[in-house]
């Protein structure tokens, strides 16, 4: 399977702490995106990082990309209860031009 | 960004029946996709639906089971045919933004339960 993998599968932290999720993929990519999904609803686009970028910030989010290791990380700083959701990475395969989704991380932020 | 709506938001259907899901986008887009998300799982691409051509299906998905229409650049439908309980999933419509970003946006999903 070409599906990417994320770890941890589940993460439980206290409000105010930082949350780090990792994504590994297998193929050559054009870009990588991170999404949030609240309780089985639609996916919300968080941030896109291109293959020639190494780090990107958006508010409390920080994303890194290491194409040599085929991995990315999403850091959420000063987490809030409202950040409780599943987070998915998706890589744009440079051969097929289709997005492949990771297995997801379920984040629970305790108030 | 693109704003995507889907109808219905959820449905409970009987085995053997069919359900058509509608996807409406607030702007014209070339590339539209349908995904399935089985309970507790990640997203799997069903097919790519580009206007003016037949949908392209991924391995494991066939047109007879998941017929797709794409009559114009803002609308598409996915039908789940002859449903069985294994079809119980969230079905998501998605579009890809033009330009250099390739950002992909998702609709709110249709939660389907088959009894």
PDB file of C-alpha atoms in Angstrom:
ATOM      1  CA  UNK A   1       0.000   0.000   0.000  1.00  0.00           C
ATOM      2  CA  UNK A   2       1.202   3.478  -0.729  1.00  0.00           C
ATOM      3  CA  UNK A   3      -0.677   4.876   2.222  1.00  0.00           C
ATOM      4  CA  UNK A   4       1.344   7.066   4.526  1.00  0.00           C
ATOM      5  CA  UNK A   5       1.636   6.334   8.175  1.00  0.00           C
ATOM      6  CA  UNK A   6       1.197   8.649  11.087  1.00  0.00           C
ATOM      7  CA  UNK A   7       2.285   8.311  14.630  1.00  0.00           C
ATOM      8  CA  UNK A   8       1.189   8.258  17.224  1.00  0.00           C
ATOM      9  CA  UNK A   9      -2.198   6.757  16.340  1.00  0.00           C
ATOM     10  CA  UNK A  10      -3.639   8.470  19.389  1.00  0.00           C
ATOM     11  CA  UNK A  11      -2.410  11.257  21.644  1.00  0.00           C
ATOM     12  CA  UNK A  12      -3.884  12.622  24.837  1.00  0.00           C
ATOM     13  CA  UNK A  13      -2.509  15.822  26.376  1.00  0.00           C
ATOM     14  CA  UNK A  14      -3.486  18.552  28.800  1.00  0.00           C
ATOM     15  CA  UNK A  15      -4.668  21.926  27.616  1.00  0.00           C
ATOM     16  CA  UNK A  16      -1.715  24.283  27.168  1.00  0.00           C
ATOM     17  CA  UNK A  17       0.736  21.548  26.233  1.00  0.00           C
ATOM     18  CA  UNK A  18       2.211  21.097  22.779  1.00  0.00           C
ATOM     19  CA  UNK A  19       1.153  18.247  20.488  1.00  0.00           C
ATOM     20  CA  UNK A  20       3.446  16.729  17.883  1.00  0.00           C
ATOM     21  CA  UNK A  21       2.293  14.356  15.169  1.00  0.00           C
ATOM     22  CA  UNK A  22       4.506  12.660  12.614  1.00  0.00           C
ATOM     23  CA  UNK A  23       3.800  11.513   9.086  1.00  0.00           C
ATOM     24  CA  UNK A  24       5.912   9.191   6.958  1.00  0.00           C
ATOM     25  CA  UNK A  25       5.348   8.508   3.289  1.00  0.00           C
ATOM     26  CA  UNK A  26       6.783   6.262   0.623  1.00  0.00           C
ATOM     27  CA  UNK A  27       6.840   8.002  -2.741  1.00  0.00           C
ATOM     28  CA  UNK A  28       8.231  11.123  -4.347  1.00  0.00           C
ATOM     29  CA  UNK A  29       5.935  14.082  -3.660  1.00  0.00           C
ATOM     30  CA  UNK A  30       5.119  17.562  -4.935  1.00  0.00           C
ATOM     31  CA  UNK A  31       3.701  18.768  -1.650  1.00  0.00           C
ATOM     32  CA  UNK A  32       2.246  17.628   1.644  1.00  0.00           C
ATOM     33  CA  UNK A  33      -0.894  18.897   3.331  1.00  0.00           C
ATOM     34  CA  UNK A  34      -2.241  18.549   6.855  1.00  0.00           C
ATOM     35  CA  UNK A  35      -5.956  18.331   7.586  1.00  0.00           C
ATOM     36  CA  UNK A  36      -8.131  18.279  10.691  1.00  0.00           C
ATOM     37  CA  UNK A  37     -11.335  16.255  10.980  1.00  0.00           C
ATOM     38  CA  UNK A  38     -13.748  16.786  13.820  1.00  0.00           C
ATOM     39  CA  UNK A  39     -15.759  13.743  14.836  1.00  0.00           C
ATOM     40  CA  UNK A  40     -16.446  12.175  11.445  1.00  0.00           C
ATOM     41  CA  UNK A  41     -17.181  15.413   9.622  1.00  0.00           C
ATOM     42  CA  UNK A  42     -15.474  16.951   6.599  1.00  0.00           C
ATOM     43  CA  UNK A  43     -11.759  17.660   6.461  1.00  0.00           C
ATOM     44  CA  UNK A  44     -10.506  21.149   7.159  1.00  0.00           C
ATOM     45  CA  UNK A  45      -7.353  22.170   5.332  1.00  0.00           C
ATOM     46  CA  UNK A  46      -4.706  23.404   7.774  1.00  0.00           C
ATOM     47  CA  UNK A  47      -1.472  23.963   5.926  1.00  0.00           C
ATOM     48  CA  UNK A  48       0.368  23.009   2.743  1.00  0.00           C
ATOM     49  CA  UNK A  49       4.122  22.656   2.494  1.00  0.00           C
ATOM     50  CA  UNK A  50       5.856  22.261  -0.848  1.00  0.00           C
ATOM     51  CA  UNK A  51       8.586  19.713  -1.461  1.00  0.00           C
ATOM     52  CA  UNK A  52      11.222  22.460  -1.673  1.00  0.00           C
ATOM     53  CA  UNK A  53      10.223  23.939   1.694  1.00  0.00           C
ATOM     54  CA  UNK A  54      11.515  22.737   5.039  1.00  0.00           C
ATOM     55  CA  UNK A  55       9.338  24.542   7.544  1.00  0.00           C
ATOM     56  CA  UNK A  56       6.125  26.510   7.579  1.00  0.00           C
ATOM     57  CA  UNK A  57       4.134  28.296  10.247  1.00  0.00           C
ATOM     58  CA  UNK A  58       0.489  29.262  10.531  1.00  0.00           C
ATOM     59  CA  UNK A  59      -0.699  30.635  13.853  1.00  0.00           C
ATOM     60  CA  UNK A  60      -0.133  27.902  16.472  1.00  0.00           C
ATOM     61  CA  UNK A  61       0.808  25.377  13.795  1.00  0.00           C
ATOM     62  CA  UNK A  62       4.321  24.525  12.714  1.00  0.00           C
ATOM     63  CA  UNK A  63       4.987  22.008   9.976  1.00  0.00           C
ATOM     64  CA  UNK A  64       8.333  20.574   8.964  1.00  0.00           C
ATOM     65  CA  UNK A  65       9.200  18.486   5.949  1.00  0.00           C
ATOM     66  CA  UNK A  66      12.264  16.290   5.443  1.00  0.00           C
ATOM     67  CA  UNK A  67      12.138  14.854   1.926  1.00  0.00           C
ATOM     68  CA  UNK A  68      15.337  12.857   2.453  1.00  0.00           C
ATOM     69  CA  UNK A  69      13.631  10.944   5.267  1.00  0.00           C
ATOM     70  CA  UNK A  70      10.205  11.106   3.621  1.00  0.00           C
ATOM     71  CA  UNK A  71       8.671  12.485   6.767  1.00  0.00           C
ATOM     72  CA  UNK A  72       6.796  15.477   8.093  1.00  0.00           C
ATOM     73  CA  UNK A  73       5.712  16.672  11.498  1.00  0.00           C
ATOM     74  CA  UNK A  74       2.864  18.872  12.695  1.00  0.00           C
ATOM     75  CA  UNK A  75       3.314  20.764  15.944  1.00  0.00           C
ATOM     76  CA  UNK A  76       0.369  22.421  17.643  1.00  0.00           C
ATOM     77  CA  UNK A  77       1.517  24.770  20.368  1.00  0.00           C
ATOM     78  CA  UNK A  78      -0.469  25.789  23.461  1.00  0.00           C
ATOM     79  CA  UNK A  79      -3.205  23.284  22.661  1.00  0.00           C
ATOM     80  CA  UNK A  80      -6.847  23.934  23.449  1.00  0.00           C
ATOM     81  CA  UNK A  81      -9.782  21.614  24.040  1.00  0.00           C
ATOM     82  CA  UNK A  82     -11.128  22.742  20.654  1.00  0.00           C
ATOM     83  CA  UNK A  83      -8.063  21.161  18.995  1.00  0.00           C
ATOM     84  CA  UNK A  84      -9.480  17.731  19.851  1.00  0.00           C
ATOM     85  CA  UNK A  85      -9.847  16.039  16.460  1.00  0.00           C
ATOM     86  CA  UNK A  86      -8.215  13.609  14.061  1.00  0.00           C
ATOM     87  CA  UNK A  87      -5.307  14.939  12.027  1.00  0.00           C
ATOM     88  CA  UNK A  88      -4.324  13.574   8.631  1.00  0.00           C
ATOM     89  CA  UNK A  89      -1.385  14.198   6.360  1.00  0.00           C
ATOM     90  CA  UNK A  90      -1.835  13.892   2.609  1.00  0.00           C
ATOM     91  CA  UNK A  91       0.954  13.740   0.065  1.00  0.00           C
ATOM     92  CA  UNK A  92       0.623  14.685  -3.595  1.00  0.00           C
ATOM     93  CA  UNK A  93       2.291  11.871  -5.480  1.00  0.00           C
ATOM     94  CA  UNK A  94       4.455  13.428  -8.186  1.00  0.00           C
ATOM     95  CA  UNK A  95       3.861  10.465 -10.492  1.00  0.00           C
ATOM     96  CA  UNK A  96       0.108   9.959 -10.279  1.00  0.00           C
ATOM     97  CA  UNK A  97      -0.734  13.530  -9.204  1.00  0.00           C
ATOM     98  CA  UNK A  98      -3.132  12.142  -6.620  1.00  0.00           C
ATOM     99  CA  UNK A  99      -3.216  12.732  -2.892  1.00  0.00           C
ATOM    100  CA  UNK A 100      -2.499   9.790  -0.623  1.00  0.00           C
ATOM    101  CA  UNK A 101      -3.706  10.073   2.948  1.00  0.00           C
ATOM    102  CA  UNK A 102      -1.963   8.939   6.077  1.00  0.00           C
ATOM    103  CA  UNK A 103      -3.554   6.761   8.705  1.00  0.00           C
ATOM    104  CA  UNK A 104      -4.307   9.720  10.982  1.00  0.00           C
ATOM    105  CA  UNK A 105      -3.634  10.723  14.578  1.00  0.00           C
ATOM    106  CA  UNK A 106      -6.490  11.093  17.061  1.00  0.00           C
ATOM    107  CA  UNK A 107      -5.692  13.991  19.365  1.00  0.00           C
ATOM    108  CA  UNK A 108      -7.541  14.547  22.606  1.00  0.00           C
ATOM    109  CA  UNK A 109      -6.887  17.733  24.557  1.00  0.00           C
ATOM    110  CA  UNK A 110      -8.102  17.588  28.122  1.00  0.00           C
ATOM    111  CA  UNK A 111      -9.379  20.761  29.744  1.00  0.00           C
TER     112      UNK A 111
ATOM    113  CA  UNK B   1     -10.501  28.521  -1.269  1.00  0.00           C
ATOM    114  CA  UNK B   2     -13.587  26.621  -2.382  1.00  0.00           C
ATOM    115  CA  UNK B   3     -16.813  26.143  -0.459  1.00  0.00           C
ATOM    116  CA  UNK B   4     -18.338  22.726  -0.990  1.00  0.00           C
ATOM    117  CA  UNK B   5     -21.750  21.484   0.056  1.00  0.00           C
ATOM    118  CA  UNK B   6     -23.054  17.931   0.020  1.00  0.00           C
ATOM    119  CA  UNK B   7     -26.528  16.462   0.166  1.00  0.00           C
ATOM    120  CA  UNK B   8     -27.680  14.550   2.079  1.00  0.00           C
ATOM    121  CA  UNK B   9     -25.542  15.058   5.167  1.00  0.00           C
ATOM    122  CA  UNK B  10     -26.526  11.639   6.417  1.00  0.00           C
ATOM    123  CA  UNK B  11     -28.861   8.811   5.530  1.00  0.00           C
ATOM    124  CA  UNK B  12     -29.894   5.392   6.729  1.00  0.00           C
ATOM    125  CA  UNK B  13     -30.692   3.011   3.891  1.00  0.00           C
ATOM    126  CA  UNK B  14     -31.867  -0.517   3.438  1.00  0.00           C
ATOM    127  CA  UNK B  15     -29.716  -3.232   1.910  1.00  0.00           C
ATOM    128  CA  UNK B  16     -30.139  -3.503  -1.854  1.00  0.00           C
ATOM    129  CA  UNK B  17     -31.190   0.091  -2.436  1.00  0.00           C
ATOM    130  CA  UNK B  18     -29.189   2.947  -4.010  1.00  0.00           C
ATOM    131  CA  UNK B  19     -28.355   6.434  -2.803  1.00  0.00           C
ATOM    132  CA  UNK B  20     -27.221   9.410  -4.840  1.00  0.00           C
ATOM    133  CA  UNK B  21     -25.010  11.989  -3.143  1.00  0.00           C
ATOM    134  CA  UNK B  22     -24.796  15.487  -4.556  1.00  0.00           C
ATOM    135  CA  UNK B  23     -21.787  17.789  -4.411  1.00  0.00           C
ATOM    136  CA  UNK B  24     -22.009  21.493  -5.197  1.00  0.00           C
ATOM    137  CA  UNK B  25     -19.025  23.861  -5.371  1.00  0.00           C
ATOM    138  CA  UNK B  26     -19.209  27.646  -5.187  1.00  0.00           C
ATOM    139  CA  UNK B  27     -16.732  28.112  -8.044  1.00  0.00           C
ATOM    140  CA  UNK B  28     -15.783  26.375 -11.253  1.00  0.00           C
ATOM    141  CA  UNK B  29     -13.221  23.648 -10.737  1.00  0.00           C
ATOM    142  CA  UNK B  30     -11.699  21.194 -13.132  1.00  0.00           C
ATOM    143  CA  UNK B  31     -10.637  18.438 -10.783  1.00  0.00           C
ATOM    144  CA  UNK B  32     -13.198  16.856  -8.486  1.00  0.00           C
ATOM    145  CA  UNK B  33     -12.747  13.722  -6.410  1.00  0.00           C
ATOM    146  CA  UNK B  34     -14.860  11.302  -4.409  1.00  0.00           C
ATOM    147  CA  UNK B  35     -13.465   9.608  -1.305  1.00  0.00           C
ATOM    148  CA  UNK B  36     -14.717   6.978   1.086  1.00  0.00           C
ATOM    149  CA  UNK B  37     -13.871   6.864   4.765  1.00  0.00           C
ATOM    150  CA  UNK B  38     -14.846   3.669   6.482  1.00  0.00           C
ATOM    151  CA  UNK B  39     -15.446   3.777  10.249  1.00  0.00           C
ATOM    152  CA  UNK B  40     -12.264   4.614  12.133  1.00  0.00           C
ATOM    153  CA  UNK B  41     -10.192   4.577   8.946  1.00  0.00           C
ATOM    154  CA  UNK B  42      -8.396   7.031   6.707  1.00  0.00           C
ATOM    155  CA  UNK B  43      -9.613   8.289   3.348  1.00  0.00           C
ATOM    156  CA  UNK B  44      -9.577   6.162   0.208  1.00  0.00           C
ATOM    157  CA  UNK B  45      -9.973   7.681  -3.222  1.00  0.00           C
ATOM    158  CA  UNK B  46     -12.888   6.213  -5.163  1.00  0.00           C
ATOM    159  CA  UNK B  47     -12.606   8.123  -8.415  1.00  0.00           C
ATOM    160  CA  UNK B  48     -11.600  11.327 -10.144  1.00  0.00           C
ATOM    161  CA  UNK B  49     -14.429  13.154 -11.899  1.00  0.00           C
ATOM    162  CA  UNK B  50     -13.336  15.711 -14.451  1.00  0.00           C
ATOM    163  CA  UNK B  51     -15.928  17.595 -16.455  1.00  0.00           C
ATOM    164  CA  UNK B  52     -16.314  16.469 -20.019  1.00  0.00           C
ATOM    165  CA  UNK B  53     -14.825  13.024 -19.543  1.00  0.00           C
ATOM    166  CA  UNK B  54     -15.692   9.741 -17.906  1.00  0.00           C
ATOM    167  CA  UNK B  55     -14.749   9.312 -14.290  1.00  0.00           C
ATOM    168  CA  UNK B  56     -11.526   7.458 -13.586  1.00  0.00           C
ATOM    169  CA  UNK B  57     -11.875   4.796 -10.901  1.00  0.00           C
ATOM    170  CA  UNK B  58      -9.245   3.558  -8.496  1.00  0.00           C
ATOM    171  CA  UNK B  59      -8.423  -0.096  -8.034  1.00  0.00           C
ATOM    172  CA  UNK B  60     -11.209  -1.837  -6.158  1.00  0.00           C
ATOM    173  CA  UNK B  61     -13.951   0.550  -7.284  1.00  0.00           C
ATOM    174  CA  UNK B  62     -16.110   0.037 -10.365  1.00  0.00           C
ATOM    175  CA  UNK B  63     -18.559   2.181 -12.284  1.00  0.00           C
ATOM    176  CA  UNK B  64     -21.463  -0.226 -11.846  1.00  0.00           C
ATOM    177  CA  UNK B  65     -21.215   0.086  -8.089  1.00  0.00           C
ATOM    178  CA  UNK B  66     -20.302   3.800  -7.896  1.00  0.00           C
ATOM    179  CA  UNK B  67     -21.605   5.619 -10.983  1.00  0.00           C
ATOM    180  CA  UNK B  68     -20.553   9.262 -11.107  1.00  0.00           C
ATOM    181  CA  UNK B  69     -21.902  12.186 -13.063  1.00  0.00           C
ATOM    182  CA  UNK B  70     -20.118  15.485 -13.701  1.00  0.00           C
ATOM    183  CA  UNK B  71     -22.456  17.599 -15.826  1.00  0.00           C
ATOM    184  CA  UNK B  72     -20.649  20.910 -15.283  1.00  0.00           C
ATOM    185  CA  UNK B  73     -17.736  22.540 -13.475  1.00  0.00           C
ATOM    186  CA  UNK B  74     -19.597  23.123 -10.198  1.00  0.00           C
ATOM    187  CA  UNK B  75     -21.582  19.934  -9.643  1.00  0.00           C
ATOM    188  CA  UNK B  76     -21.152  16.183  -9.368  1.00  0.00           C
ATOM    189  CA  UNK B  77     -23.069  13.187  -8.074  1.00  0.00           C
ATOM    190  CA  UNK B  78     -21.925   9.852  -6.704  1.00  0.00           C
ATOM    191  CA  UNK B  79     -24.377   6.954  -6.525  1.00  0.00           C
ATOM    192  CA  UNK B  80     -23.793   4.041  -4.202  1.00  0.00           C
ATOM    193  CA  UNK B  81     -25.661   1.169  -5.849  1.00  0.00           C
ATOM    194  CA  UNK B  82     -27.110  -2.044  -4.494  1.00  0.00           C
ATOM    195  CA  UNK B  83     -25.909  -1.181  -1.021  1.00  0.00           C
ATOM    196  CA  UNK B  84     -24.766  -3.621   1.620  1.00  0.00           C
ATOM    197  CA  UNK B  85     -23.746  -2.942   5.243  1.00  0.00           C
ATOM    198  CA  UNK B  86     -20.105  -2.873   4.084  1.00  0.00           C
ATOM    199  CA  UNK B  87     -20.902   0.362   2.238  1.00  0.00           C
ATOM    200  CA  UNK B  88     -21.558   2.133   5.532  1.00  0.00           C
ATOM    201  CA  UNK B  89     -19.029   4.971   5.433  1.00  0.00           C
ATOM    202  CA  UNK B  90     -18.578   8.675   5.130  1.00  0.00           C
ATOM    203  CA  UNK B  91     -18.448   9.746   1.497  1.00  0.00           C
ATOM    204  CA  UNK B  92     -16.560  12.953   0.806  1.00  0.00           C
ATOM    205  CA  UNK B  93     -16.461  15.195  -2.214  1.00  0.00           C
ATOM    206  CA  UNK B  94     -13.249  17.095  -2.811  1.00  0.00           C
ATOM    207  CA  UNK B  95     -11.947  19.663  -5.284  1.00  0.00           C
ATOM    208  CA  UNK B  96      -8.485  20.816  -6.131  1.00  0.00           C
ATOM    209  CA  UNK B  97      -7.712  24.503  -6.378  1.00  0.00           C
ATOM    210  CA  UNK B  98      -6.166  25.740  -9.557  1.00  0.00           C
ATOM    211  CA  UNK B  99      -2.940  27.601  -9.861  1.00  0.00           C
ATOM    212  CA  UNK B 100       0.321  26.584  -8.297  1.00  0.00           C
ATOM    213  CA  UNK B 101      -0.841  25.469  -4.860  1.00  0.00           C
ATOM    214  CA  UNK B 102      -2.712  22.233  -5.625  1.00  0.00           C
ATOM    215  CA  UNK B 103      -4.556  22.716  -2.354  1.00  0.00           C
ATOM    216  CA  UNK B 104      -7.416  20.242  -2.052  1.00  0.00           C
ATOM    217  CA  UNK B 105     -10.649  21.130  -0.253  1.00  0.00           C
ATOM    218  CA  UNK B 106     -13.310  18.850   1.132  1.00  0.00           C
ATOM    219  CA  UNK B 107     -17.043  18.951   1.566  1.00  0.00           C
ATOM    220  CA  UNK B 108     -18.688  18.178   4.915  1.00  0.00           C
ATOM    221  CA  UNK B 109     -19.258  14.547   3.955  1.00  0.00           C
ATOM    222  CA  UNK B 110     -22.279  12.264   3.747  1.00  0.00           C
ATOM    223  CA  UNK B 111     -22.570   9.730   6.538  1.00  0.00           C
ATOM    224  CA  UNK B 112     -24.210   6.605   5.147  1.00  0.00           C
ATOM    225  CA  UNK B 113     -25.496   3.737   7.265  1.00  0.00           C
ATOM    226  CA  UNK B 114     -26.777   0.622   5.516  1.00  0.00           C
ATOM    227  CA  UNK B 115     -28.947  -1.759   7.488  1.00  0.00           C
TER     228      UNK B 115
END
